[in-house]
Every structure is written in structure tokens, then in C-alpha cells.
């Protein structure tokens, strides 16, 4: 045998060696690996993404579960990129020239410090970094607790240092020790509240080396234009306690309220000329819970008190609440704040051991809420505040008006906060019904902000009404009419906003026994000139003054193509649509599950398809001052990385590559499958197969379900440790099939509905040669856990069944109490999922 190998046979040229090396790499040594449980801490998630105002830069944080992450800052033109290990809470400054961020302690070090019960002052602390986007230079500061940037100025930064480590104790003689203790006793007696002294606040220019340090700061806030920095100081000896204004240009400080006490909730108005905050001095004879509303305006030497418990608008025993932050209107002519009745005093049990204190919960069958729900909401109730307003009419004229009251506890203000009316909501009369009804009911009240007068305009509405952004209307979803309704506040005229739309507005996919929701939330234009409504397929704009002439912004394209078109709110914090921004809409194809974006027009122009593909697009962010969008794109194979493009989506660029290691592992494939249920209803589902699926091989199969999942055809499923949900890629990577069927329910027969929907397709799949019919399992959690508990009493088809947290007896569970809310479970049986 050895004679076969001659010197000539073993002689390889360079090309032959290269081919041999390549074959080794592409052979078994380079084979993809199956996913395993050790990978959870190596698979990144993308969080906290942001675009700079000029659209030239993007940032995001990549981090696995329970492991250190990295902050990535990248130019949207892809020319430059920076990585900061453990960077977090990053912000662009207003000029888009700097990124400011914290660098967190290492996960392992921080965890070990907690395990070792290390004192707070010795715990690992964050540092602060400043990245210049002009030249890539970076500055670091150690031991930083927080930072803040002015909203509309790129020049300044303020950051607060964390707790200083305690210095090592030096030996002192007995006489000196006694003198120090006596001094401490004097200093402590000057402050009647327990407060830790502050730490050093650094005010720093981002454009130069200028900085100024302020000692003993506990809280701080910038004016929007960066002209002022308000700080609250608490000193070890009580000296210089109070609220101070700082000029960042000069470093000059001025106390506008002095004296030991408690101060909180610093808030500037949009013009940067007014400041409000809450506070109480220690030397005042007043209840501990009673605060004052302080107000400073540019030019004043001192802040003055606008409201306290002596104000005439407050009922006996009421006070200014510390639990409601002051809020200016856009013009600064109104200042909203909270009031509250005196809290119930807790008995002084100082002489008793904890186990000797008797605690009693008193139940009554006519309580508005069940006792366990009262306990869950106890802390929120203790902090409940009722809205009031100070009208700042110029000069020294201040007029206080109480808006909220015990029977109208919730007040909703229009976006500008300068409108004449507010919306009051009251649900006390209907709270008991929430145990068996869903959604809950409420009454709506029109509140005159000038006078505080309240007039009831809605009764027993089964949807939360909202006041329009400019304050001209109240709107709500009328469940029984299946339409959007409004009241014009100027003359109390009722308007049916949706009756003229040619199409059903209530969600046809609702198979739960309550009156249906709308297809999507209604959205007002900022100026109240239009209300956006969605039917199943299209987007409509309704002028509330001409509701009988709705305009289809999508011009019927959705219905024509079987799409769901939904307008995207590019400013989700505003809860209304800026008519000056482009109208971007998402598109979802009900048949193919493809997804994408369309541009709509208010002027009647034909909608423009921007992109529609076999992906899911999400989280679009628009640069404030540029035609630049950042969004995610994903499908089963592709992680939802960040992409960027101009509004036309013609030149998309991928920004992130969070998990390149995925290429080293077997993944899988997915397809949409259809069948008809036992009762003749069309059903869809998802069938996941191994990456190198071999139709000649019989695979074991897991059936997993929860309501309906087929709309997630193009969603990515990265490996993760989940308490209840099967991750199909983990199973396909390990040579399993996974079948996820949709379930359409018959009211009153949830278990039978699962059987009727699932079993016909499972039996069909079991007949395929590539399914091992002897190794089919089924899994589900919670609601699906109940259905599995039911199914295994009806069939022994499955080799294994796992019902997670299942209800095994609906009779006993009907009156059960939900852990998180303390609510009775009756409502979910009568009106929601349990059907």
C-alpha cells in the first residue's frame, strides 16, 4: 500500500496547496454550528438609537443580556465610526457637534459589588465622556452621576459627580473628637429634614476649556436656550442651602431662595425667562407635606411664592402637592401645578417592634375597587394630585384656579396648554364594573381653565376621550356606533367624524366578546384642521367642520391591493400630526405579509410607493432639521439592524451590523401556510424548517401557538432566554420543524376553537414524509397553556405537551385575582381573552 505514495505524488504546486487549504476550510471544520444556550450573552440587542438634528450622525447602544455593551456613533454617510465600550445614555448636543454619554461600570464588577454589599459610596460609579464629532477627540470625567444638555443650545454641558468615597479615618485625640461631635450636633439641629448633602456640579463649555464647579448640588436644570442653569444646593452645615441661578458664561451665582429646606421640580418655560419649582423652608410652622409653588421671572432678584396652603382656592386641609411637577404653557402665561388633601397620618409606633404592630385591611362589599386592587394602587393614591393653574397676567397679577377635584380627578390639557378648555375625566361611578366589564367607562367634563367651571358633556363613554391639540374638540371612539365622534367645544355641537367614510371602521379581526376597537388610533392635525381615521385598508382625513366630505389620503390603494395602510406619527411624543411634515404611512400586505412605506399627500397628489418588500420596517426616526430617516429592517434571516435613507428611500444604507456571528450558525427558513379549519374557516400559520431542509428526512416537530402569529412572517427571532415563548430559530437550528398556527375563536368555546383550528393542519403535516409523526409535541403559555390543558383531554395525538402557567379550571379561576393589578379575573372571562 505504501508503494502508492511516491515522491512525485506528494509534490504539490502552489495552486494545488491553495485548493487543498480551501477544501479544508469549506469542509467539516467550517460547517455551521447549531445554536445553543450559551449564546444568549453574546447576541446583541440594539437600544437607544438616535439621529442628530442635522441628520449627519446616528448613535445606538448594542448590548447582550447581562453583559457589557458598546455605544456606536456613526456618520450616516458611513465615513466615520466610533465605539465606546460600556457607553450608555448618549445624547447629541443641539449643534450636532458633540456626543455626551456615560460609561457604566462593568457588569461583572457592579454585580459583585452588590453581592458583597459594598456601601453606596464605594460602589463602582459611571464616568462621563464627551466625543467631538469634528475631530474624534474624547474627554473623560470620573465618578459622574448624571448630566444634562440645554434643549436649544449646543454650547453647554452640566454634570453632577457621584458620591465621594469616605476618606480614611485618622486618629484624633479625645478632646478634638468631642468638639467635632458637638459641632455636628449643632449643624444637624439646623435642618429638620433628613437630607444628604449634594456633590460637585461641573458646568462646562463644549466649545472651549471654560468650566465652573459648584459645590453641594442635589438637582439642576437648564433653561432651553442655555442662558441659565438652576441648581438646588444642600450643604453639610446648612449654609448656602436653597435654589440658585447660574450664568454659565461668567460662572456668577445668585440665590433666588435661601434657607434650609426641601426644594424640587425645577422647570423653565419655553422662553427661558421663567422658572418654577416646589419647596418648603425648614423654619416654617407648617405640615410636613405642605409645599409652596415658587416662581421666578427674568429681572427678579428673588423667587416669590405663588401658591401654598393659605391660598384662597384651596379647601381646608388642602396643600400644594410635591408629587406634581409644575408645567408652563407654551406662552408662559399659565403655570399648572398640583394640589391635594392632607394625607392620612400614620400612627407613631415607635415603641413597638415591627411584629407587634397590628395591620388591618378593611373590606366592604360596596367599595369602588376590590381590596387587593386598592393595595396595589395605594402608593399612587397617596400621591394623587389635582390640577390647578396660576394665570400669570403680567406684572404682579396672579390668578389661581382649581381645575381638578375629587369627583373629577383627571384633567387632560390641549397640547399648547393655552387653550380655553380642558377635558376632565371621572370614572368613580363605574369602578366596580371594571371587575366584569371591558373597556371601562368614564364621564367627560368640559373644564373652563379661566374660571374652573365644569360642565358634563359625555356620560358613560366606553373609551377614553381626548382633547384635540388646539383645544377645539373632544373626540372618542364610539364603540356602539363603530365610528369616531367629537364635540365642538365652542357650541357643544356633536359631530360624527366617520359616518361618511365608505367602509367599516371597527376591527374585523376582533374575536373577543367586547365591542370592537378601531383599526388604529385617531390622530388630530396640530391645528385641529383635520382628524385622521383608518378603515381596514385606507387612511382618511376628515375636516371636523365638513365631516360629510372625508378625503382618502391613500386614494383607495389599500382596498384595491388588499393592504393595510397606516399613517405614522413622526413625533410620537406630541400625540398629533404636524401638517408641515411629510405624511409617511406604513403598508402591510394581508396576503403576502410584505411590508413597507408609502408617502401620502394632503393636496390630492397620488400616493407614492417608497419601498415594499419581504421585510418588516420599524421605528422610523426623522432628523429634526434634515431629510434623513433612520429605521430598522428585518426578516427571518436578517436581524433588525439600523438603516438610513432620505425620505424617498432610494439610496438606503445599512448602519449597524449587530450580530455578524449569526453567519457561523445554522438558522432556518420560514413559509406561510394556509388551511381550512374543521368549521370551514380559512386559517394561516407559519411553518419553520431547518436551514438545509431535506425532504427525504423525517424531522420531529414542535407546535407552538398564542392567538395569531402569521403576520410575523418577516420578523426576526434572535436567540434569547424567554420565560414562555418558543424561539423557532433555536429549534430549526437543531433540526426541528416548528409550526405556529393562527387560531380564530368561537365565543364560548375557546378550547374547541383551538382543536378545530390546529388539528386539521397538524394531521395534514403528520402525513408528510418529512415529518416524524411519532415525535410531535405542543407547547403554549398562559392562555395557550389553558388551551393545551383542554386539548390533551380531547386527543392523545401529541408525544409531549407543555402547558405553561395554564388555567386548568375556568370555574375556580373566574373569581381569581390578578397579581399585578389586584383585579378580579371576571372581566377577562366576560369580555376579553377567555371568551
mmCIF file of C-alpha atoms in Angstrom, residues 372-373 375-377 723 781 805 816-825 828:
data_model
loop_
_atom_site.group_PDB
_atom_site.id
_atom_site.type_symbol
_atom_site.label_atom_id
_atom_site.label_comp_id
_atom_site.label_asym_id
_atom_site.label_seq_id
_atom_site.Cartn_x
_atom_site.Cartn_y
_atom_site.Cartn_z
ATOM 1 C CA UNK A 372 -56.325 43.778 46.629
ATOM 2 C CA UNK A 373 -56.576 46.392 43.868
ATOM 3 C CA UNK A 375 -53.500 47.790 47.991
ATOM 4 C CA UNK A 376 -51.739 47.663 44.623
ATOM 5 C CA UNK A 377 -52.724 51.267 43.905
ATOM 6 C CA UNK A 723 -39.817 32.510 30.141
ATOM 7 C CA UNK A 781 -48.067 29.527 27.819
ATOM 8 C CA UNK A 805 -48.966 28.574 33.649
ATOM 9 C CA UNK A 816 -59.333 34.792 40.862
ATOM 10 C CA UNK A 817 -57.195 37.896 41.468
ATOM 11 C CA UNK A 818 -54.550 39.065 39.001
ATOM 12 C CA UNK A 819 -51.166 39.510 40.687
ATOM 13 C CA UNK A 820 -50.015 42.718 39.009
ATOM 14 C CA UNK A 821 -53.243 44.728 39.286
ATOM 15 C CA UNK A 822 -55.215 43.161 42.116
ATOM 16 C CA UNK A 823 -58.222 42.995 39.743
ATOM 17 C CA UNK A 824 -60.745 40.222 39.577
ATOM 18 C CA UNK A 825 -60.336 37.929 36.580
ATOM 19 C CA UNK A 828 -61.343 38.536 31.059
#
